[in-house]
Short mmCIF file of C-alpha atoms and ligand atoms in Angstrom, two decimals:
data_model
loop_
_atom_site.label_atom_id
_atom_site.label_comp_id
_atom_site.label_asym_id
_atom_site.label_seq_id
_atom_site.Cartn_x
_atom_site.Cartn_y
_atom_site.Cartn_z
CA UNK A 1 22.65 34.01 -5.13
CA UNK A 2 20.11 31.38 -6.10
CA UNK A 3 17.86 32.15 -9.01
CA UNK A 4 14.23 32.27 -7.97
CA UNK A 5 13.43 29.25 -10.14
CA UNK A 6 15.93 27.03 -8.33
CA UNK A 7 14.43 28.12 -5.02
CA UNK A 8 11.01 27.15 -6.33
CA UNK A 9 12.26 23.75 -7.47
CA UNK A 10 13.71 23.19 -4.01
CA UNK A 11 10.36 23.99 -2.44
CA UNK A 12 8.65 21.64 -4.86
CA UNK A 13 10.81 18.82 -3.57
CA UNK A 14 9.91 19.55 0.03
CA UNK A 15 6.21 19.65 -0.78
CA UNK A 16 6.59 16.37 -2.68
CA UNK A 17 8.24 14.61 0.21
CA UNK A 18 5.45 14.71 2.76
CA UNK A 19 1.75 15.20 3.40
CA UNK A 20 0.75 14.16 6.88
CA UNK A 21 3.70 11.73 6.92
CA UNK A 22 3.18 7.99 6.68
CA UNK A 23 2.35 7.91 10.40
CA UNK A 24 -0.49 10.43 10.18
CA UNK A 25 -2.06 8.88 7.09
CA UNK A 26 -1.90 5.33 8.44
CA UNK A 27 -3.42 6.51 11.72
CA UNK A 28 -6.30 8.23 9.93
CA UNK A 29 -6.87 4.95 8.05
CA UNK A 30 -6.79 2.76 11.16
CA UNK A 31 -9.22 5.08 12.95
CA UNK A 32 -11.53 4.85 9.93
CA UNK A 33 -11.31 1.04 9.95
CA UNK A 34 -12.78 1.13 13.46
CA UNK A 35 -15.88 3.04 12.33
CA UNK A 36 -16.79 1.62 8.90
CA UNK A 37 -19.83 -0.65 8.72
CA UNK A 38 -19.12 -4.38 8.34
CA UNK A 39 -20.37 -4.48 4.73
CA UNK A 40 -18.25 -1.44 3.85
CA UNK A 41 -15.21 -3.25 5.16
CA UNK A 42 -15.99 -6.26 2.96
CA UNK A 43 -16.56 -4.02 -0.06
CA UNK A 44 -13.34 -2.02 0.45
CA UNK A 45 -11.30 -5.16 1.06
CA UNK A 46 -12.67 -6.62 -2.19
CA UNK A 47 -11.94 -3.52 -4.24
CA UNK A 48 -8.44 -3.21 -2.79
CA UNK A 49 -7.72 -6.95 -2.95
CA UNK A 50 -6.52 -6.92 0.65
CA UNK A 51 -8.32 -8.85 3.37
CA UNK A 52 -5.71 -8.06 6.00
CA UNK A 53 -6.42 -6.11 9.18
CA UNK A 54 -4.56 -3.13 7.69
CA UNK A 55 -6.49 -2.90 4.41
CA UNK A 56 -6.88 0.90 4.55
CA UNK A 57 -3.65 1.66 6.42
CA UNK A 58 -1.61 -0.27 3.84
CA UNK A 59 -2.66 2.08 1.02
CA UNK A 60 -2.93 5.33 3.01
CA UNK A 61 0.31 6.82 1.66
CA UNK A 62 0.13 5.35 -1.85
CA UNK A 63 -0.83 8.76 -3.26
CA UNK A 64 2.37 10.34 -1.91
CA UNK A 65 4.50 7.72 -3.66
CA UNK A 66 2.46 7.97 -6.85
CA UNK A 67 2.85 11.75 -7.14
CA UNK A 68 6.64 11.39 -7.27
CA UNK A 69 6.49 9.05 -10.29
CA UNK A 70 6.47 10.23 -13.91
CA UNK A 71 3.05 8.62 -14.41
CA UNK A 72 1.62 10.22 -11.28
CA UNK A 73 3.05 13.71 -11.53
CA UNK A 74 -0.31 15.12 -12.67
CA UNK A 75 -1.83 14.29 -9.28
CA UNK A 76 0.50 16.50 -7.18
CA UNK A 77 -1.88 19.52 -7.02
CA UNK A 78 -4.63 17.27 -5.65
CA UNK A 79 -3.00 17.00 -2.22
CA UNK A 80 -3.81 20.54 -1.12
CA UNK A 81 -5.86 23.67 -1.71
CA UNK A 82 -3.88 26.90 -1.71
CA UNK A 83 -6.22 29.19 0.22
CA UNK A 84 -5.25 32.76 -0.61
CA UNK A 85 -6.32 34.22 2.72
CA UNK A 86 -4.30 36.41 5.03
CA UNK A 87 -3.16 34.65 8.21
CA UNK A 88 -3.00 35.27 11.06
CA UNK A 89 -5.51 38.12 10.78
CA UNK A 90 -7.91 36.43 8.40
CA UNK A 91 -8.40 32.78 7.45
CA UNK A 92 -10.82 31.42 4.86
CA UNK A 93 -11.26 28.92 2.05
CA UNK A 94 -13.14 29.87 -1.10
CA UNK A 95 -13.40 27.06 -3.65
CA UNK A 96 -13.69 29.34 -6.67
CA UNK A 97 -10.82 31.56 -5.51
CA UNK A 98 -8.50 28.87 -4.21
CA UNK A 99 -8.83 25.65 -6.21
CA UNK A 100 -6.24 25.66 -8.99
CA UNK A 101 -7.21 25.24 -12.63
CA UNK A 102 -5.83 21.69 -12.66
CA UNK A 103 -7.74 20.79 -9.53
CA UNK A 104 -7.11 20.64 -5.79
CA UNK A 105 -7.92 18.40 -2.83
CA UNK A 106 -11.58 19.43 -2.90
CA UNK A 107 -12.24 18.71 -6.58
CA UNK A 108 -10.30 15.46 -6.19
CA UNK A 109 -12.42 14.34 -3.23
CA UNK A 110 -15.57 15.06 -5.26
CA UNK A 111 -14.18 13.24 -8.30
CA UNK A 112 -13.13 10.10 -6.44
CA UNK A 113 -16.34 10.09 -4.40
CA UNK A 114 -18.23 9.78 -7.72
CA UNK A 115 -15.84 7.21 -9.09
CA UNK A 116 -15.39 4.92 -6.05
CA UNK A 117 -18.94 3.62 -6.15
CA UNK A 118 -19.49 3.57 -9.91
CA UNK A 119 -19.87 0.03 -11.14
CA UNK A 120 -19.13 1.02 -14.75
CA UNK A 121 -15.52 1.68 -13.83
CA UNK A 122 -12.98 -1.12 -13.66
CA UNK A 123 -11.88 -2.58 -10.36
CA UNK A 124 -8.51 -0.86 -10.86
CA UNK A 125 -10.26 2.51 -11.30
CA UNK A 126 -12.35 1.93 -8.18
CA UNK A 127 -9.26 0.92 -6.20
CA UNK A 128 -7.50 4.09 -7.39
CA UNK A 129 -10.50 6.14 -6.22
CA UNK A 130 -10.52 4.50 -2.78
CA UNK A 131 -6.76 4.95 -2.36
CA UNK A 132 -7.02 8.64 -3.23
CA UNK A 133 -9.99 9.16 -0.88
CA UNK A 134 -8.25 7.51 2.07
CA UNK A 135 -5.28 9.82 1.49
CA UNK A 136 -7.02 13.12 0.65
CA UNK A 137 -9.49 12.98 3.54
CA UNK A 138 -6.34 12.87 5.66
CA UNK A 139 -4.52 15.67 3.86
CA UNK A 140 -7.48 18.02 4.10
CA UNK A 141 -7.40 17.99 7.92
CA UNK A 142 -3.75 19.17 8.03
CA UNK A 143 -4.13 22.97 8.31
CA UNK A 144 -1.11 23.72 6.12
CA UNK A 145 -2.62 21.67 3.28
CA UNK A 146 -5.32 24.34 3.18
CA UNK A 147 -3.07 27.41 3.02
CA UNK A 148 -1.19 29.21 0.24
CA UNK A 149 1.11 31.28 2.43
CA UNK A 150 4.73 30.31 1.68
CA UNK A 151 3.46 27.30 -0.29
CA UNK A 152 1.63 25.84 2.67
CA UNK A 153 4.47 26.73 5.03
CA UNK A 154 7.09 24.87 2.97
CA UNK A 155 8.96 28.16 2.62
CA UNK A 156 8.99 28.87 6.38
CA UNK A 157 12.36 27.80 7.79
CA UNK A 158 12.16 26.75 11.44
CA UNK A 159 14.05 24.76 14.05
CA UNK A 160 12.29 21.82 15.65
CA UNK A 161 13.79 19.65 18.36
CA UNK A 162 17.32 20.73 17.44
CA UNK A 163 16.84 20.35 13.66
CA UNK A 164 17.56 23.78 12.25
CA UNK A 165 16.91 22.90 8.58
CA UNK A 166 13.22 22.12 9.02
CA UNK A 167 10.30 23.84 7.38
CA UNK A 168 6.95 24.37 9.07
CA UNK A 169 4.98 22.21 6.63
CA UNK A 170 7.05 19.08 7.16
CA UNK A 171 7.09 19.60 10.92
CA UNK A 172 3.29 19.55 10.91
CA UNK A 173 3.11 16.63 8.46
CA UNK A 174 5.72 14.43 9.99
CA UNK A 175 8.03 15.52 12.79
CA UNK A 176 5.48 16.83 15.31
CA UNK A 177 3.33 13.66 15.08
CA UNK A 178 6.45 11.47 15.25
CA UNK A 179 7.66 13.31 18.33
CA UNK A 180 4.37 12.48 20.04
CA UNK A 181 4.19 8.83 19.01
CA UNK A 182 7.89 7.93 18.98
CA UNK A 183 8.01 6.24 15.58
CA UNK A 184 6.33 6.02 12.19
CA UNK A 185 5.74 2.30 11.60
CA UNK A 186 2.32 0.75 11.00
CA UNK A 187 2.48 -0.62 14.55
CA UNK A 188 2.99 2.94 15.85
CA UNK A 189 0.03 4.12 13.79
CA UNK A 190 -2.16 1.28 15.05
CA UNK A 191 -1.34 2.09 18.64
CA UNK A 192 -2.06 5.81 18.17
CA UNK A 193 -5.31 4.97 16.36
CA UNK A 194 -6.41 2.72 19.23
CA UNK A 195 -6.01 5.61 21.67
CA UNK A 196 -7.82 8.06 19.41
CA UNK A 197 -10.64 5.57 18.81
CA UNK A 198 -11.24 5.32 22.55
CA UNK A 199 -11.22 9.12 22.76
CA UNK A 200 -13.85 9.23 20.00
CA UNK A 201 -16.04 6.53 21.49
CA UNK A 202 -15.97 7.43 25.17
CA UNK A 203 -13.34 10.09 25.81
CA UNK A 204 -12.71 13.74 25.10
CA UNK A 205 -14.05 13.58 21.52
CA UNK A 206 -17.28 11.74 22.33
CA UNK A 207 -19.31 14.94 22.41
CA UNK A 208 -17.53 16.50 19.42
CA UNK A 209 -17.67 13.77 16.83
CA UNK A 210 -21.18 14.52 15.60
CA UNK A 211 -20.07 18.04 14.68
CA UNK A 212 -17.15 16.66 12.63
CA UNK A 213 -19.54 15.03 10.14
CA UNK A 214 -22.51 17.36 10.41
CA UNK A 215 -24.00 18.00 6.99
CA UNK A 216 -21.63 15.64 5.18
CA UNK A 217 -23.32 14.51 2.00
CA UNK A 218 -21.70 12.50 -0.80
CA UNK A 219 -24.13 14.12 -3.25
CA UNK A 220 -22.67 17.55 -2.39
CA UNK A 221 -19.05 16.56 -2.11
CA UNK A 222 -17.63 19.97 -3.07
CA UNK A 223 -19.64 21.64 -0.31
CA UNK A 224 -18.71 19.01 2.26
CA UNK A 225 -15.00 19.01 1.43
CA UNK A 226 -14.87 22.81 1.36
CA UNK A 227 -16.29 22.81 4.89
CA UNK A 228 -13.54 20.36 5.98
CA UNK A 229 -10.85 22.51 4.39
CA UNK A 230 -12.22 25.69 6.00
CA UNK A 231 -12.37 23.95 9.39
CA UNK A 232 -8.67 23.02 9.16
CA UNK A 233 -7.63 26.32 7.58
CA UNK A 234 -9.08 28.22 10.56
CA UNK A 235 -6.35 26.64 12.72
CA UNK A 236 -3.71 28.40 10.60
CA UNK A 237 -4.83 31.65 12.23
CA UNK A 238 -5.53 30.35 15.72
CA UNK A 239 -2.95 27.61 16.33
CA UNK A 240 -0.37 27.22 13.54
CA UNK A 241 0.80 30.86 13.37
CA UNK A 242 -1.32 32.99 15.72
CA UNK A 243 1.50 35.54 16.02
CA UNK A 244 2.62 35.45 12.40
CA UNK A 245 5.59 33.86 10.67
CA UNK A 246 8.49 35.70 12.32
CA UNK A 247 7.40 34.54 15.78
CA UNK A 248 7.91 30.93 14.66
CA UNK A 249 11.53 31.60 13.83
CA UNK A 250 12.70 32.99 17.16
CA UNK A 251 13.13 29.74 19.10
CA UNK A 252 13.20 25.99 18.72
CA UNK A 253 9.58 24.92 18.22
CA UNK A 254 10.17 22.22 20.82
CA UNK A 255 8.89 22.24 23.50
CA UNK A 256 6.81 25.43 23.83
CA UNK A 257 5.23 25.59 20.37
CA UNK A 258 4.89 21.80 20.24
CA UNK A 259 3.01 21.79 23.53
CA UNK A 260 0.65 24.43 22.20
CA UNK A 261 -0.21 22.62 18.96
CA UNK A 262 -0.08 18.91 19.73
CA UNK A 263 -3.71 18.64 20.86
CA UNK A 264 -4.78 20.13 17.51
CA UNK A 265 -2.66 17.58 15.64
CA UNK A 266 -4.36 14.76 17.55
CA UNK A 267 -7.79 16.27 17.04
CA UNK A 268 -7.26 16.58 13.28
CA UNK A 269 -6.01 13.00 12.88
CA UNK A 270 -8.96 11.64 14.86
CA UNK A 271 -11.37 13.81 12.92
CA UNK A 272 -9.92 12.72 9.58
CA UNK A 273 -10.37 9.06 10.45
CA UNK A 274 -13.89 9.44 11.77
CA UNK A 275 -14.94 11.48 8.72
CA UNK A 276 -13.36 9.02 6.33
CA UNK A 277 -15.34 6.13 7.83
CA UNK A 278 -18.59 8.08 7.64
CA UNK A 279 -17.84 9.12 4.05
CA UNK A 280 -17.15 5.53 2.93
CA UNK A 281 -20.30 4.38 4.73
CA UNK A 282 -22.27 7.01 2.82
CA UNK A 283 -20.73 6.16 -0.57
CA UNK A 284 -21.62 2.53 0.06
CA UNK A 285 -25.18 3.34 1.11
CA UNK A 286 -25.82 5.57 -1.89
CA UNK A 287 -24.10 3.71 -4.70
CA UNK A 288 -23.63 0.11 -3.71
CA UNK A 289 -26.13 -1.08 -1.11
CA UNK A 290 -29.00 0.50 -3.06
CA UNK A 291 -27.87 -1.09 -6.31
CA UNK A 292 -28.04 2.38 -7.85
CA UNK A 293 -24.86 1.87 -9.80
CA UNK A 294 -25.94 -1.34 -11.50
CA UNK A 295 -29.30 0.17 -12.48
CA UNK A 296 -27.73 3.08 -14.32
CA UNK A 297 -28.14 2.75 -18.04
CA UNK A 298 -24.98 2.81 -20.13
CA UNK A 299 -26.43 5.58 -22.34
CA UNK A 300 -26.65 7.91 -19.32
CA UNK A 301 -22.88 7.88 -18.73
CA UNK A 302 -21.99 11.07 -16.90
CA UNK A 303 -18.66 12.80 -17.28
CA UNK A 304 -16.50 10.71 -15.01
CA UNK A 305 -13.39 12.75 -15.78
CA UNK A 306 -14.62 15.21 -13.15
CA UNK A 307 -13.99 18.16 -15.51
CA UNK A 308 -17.40 19.55 -14.55
CA UNK A 309 -16.27 19.68 -10.91
CA UNK A 310 -13.47 22.19 -11.47
CA UNK A 311 -13.92 25.89 -10.71
CA UNK A 312 -14.59 28.24 -13.61
CA UNK A 313 -11.44 29.20 -15.54
CA UNK A 314 -9.97 32.56 -14.53
CA UNK A 315 -6.56 34.27 -14.70
CA UNK A 316 -3.99 32.67 -12.37
CA UNK A 317 -2.99 34.58 -9.26
CA UNK A 318 0.70 35.17 -8.49
CA UNK A 319 0.64 32.37 -5.93
CA UNK A 320 -0.97 29.93 -8.36
CA UNK A 321 1.62 30.88 -11.01
CA UNK A 322 4.38 30.13 -8.49
CA UNK A 323 2.88 26.69 -7.79
CA UNK A 324 2.52 26.00 -11.50
CA UNK A 325 6.10 27.08 -12.21
CA UNK A 326 7.50 24.56 -9.80
CA UNK A 327 5.75 21.61 -11.41
CA UNK A 328 4.34 18.59 -9.66
CA UNK A 329 7.14 16.72 -7.96
CA UNK A 330 10.82 16.07 -7.45
CA UNK A 331 13.09 13.99 -9.60
CA UNK A 332 11.80 15.02 -13.00
CA UNK A 333 13.28 18.47 -13.23
CA UNK A 334 16.87 17.62 -14.02
CA UNK A 335 16.56 16.15 -17.52
C1 NAG B 401 -10.84 12.30 -11.92
O1 NAG B 401 -10.13 11.06 -11.86
C2 NAG B 401 -9.58 10.62 -13.09
C3 NAG B 401 -8.92 9.27 -12.84
O2 NAG B 401 -7.87 9.36 -11.93
C4 NAG B 401 -8.59 11.65 -13.59
O3 NAG B 401 -8.11 11.25 -14.86
C5 NAG B 401 -9.26 13.01 -13.70
O4 NAG B 401 -8.31 13.98 -14.06
C6 NAG B 401 -9.87 13.38 -12.36
N1 NAG B 401 -10.56 14.68 -12.44
C7 NAG B 401 -10.45 15.61 -11.48
C8 NAG B 401 -11.23 16.86 -11.70
O5 NAG B 401 -9.77 15.48 -10.47
ZN1 ZN B 402 -0.78 14.04 0.39
#
């Protein structure tokens, strides 16, 4: 029998391996590139030092690589929020209940929203902030990044397309999107993004897109990002596991389950890209175009560590203790 701690370490490795896979993140980034204002593109290219046509797609999965390094281990909890709801009967996200004491995707989005446009930070700090934003606005639209149950589904063993060793989280992150698109290269992402962009501009999403960004406000980033997380978390009850966990383990998830969820996967990727563009446009308008950042006096330095953004300290729940026990990432546990 495995000890429970070795099981937890194993789950930590699975969680560390993916997060919308490279395909999903690059697609979110390419969609966003199609909707950012021209001056936002120039600004982002300057901060990132990349004037190529893939300037956001190139860095979209940087955060997933970084979290697996010794230096970046601290950032692992920022890829998700462990909503302690009760799917499939009840889904919800509550920032004060669900964001861990070392932060979560929502506090991170608020933190890097503040930092990306702040001229007092170095170019490297601003680039870090942009890279995290491009990634986390993708993660937050993946329903299982907004769910505590079985560590965001990492603990739910399923079979997908003949692969019996899969878990539900990585199928949603990686294998379901790859099944649709047929690959995971940047060229695959670009092609998927081109289709989704047309859907947003003139197709099936044309009438929905305004609702995706309704109320988004970079000055209330916690509120905005909590709304995004709750929007994605609701799909855990309605689409990801409407009949509970055991029902997912009866058959291969391909093709019946896949056919039932794939339109939600596409919707969430498109939504993530469209939101990201709007968010970057708003950061630019507030902090850069207005010159607000350069007019700030050095004496009025706010707390840019983001510590003030975290929820109030409280005792850790059992689920949060389990997350904490498994540490941030793979590769560092066997010393
Ligand atoms: C904000 O970002 C800085 C730089 O990456 C980091 O050191 C700090 O822990 C972050 N704070 C939060 C609350 O995420
Ligand atoms: Zn991630």
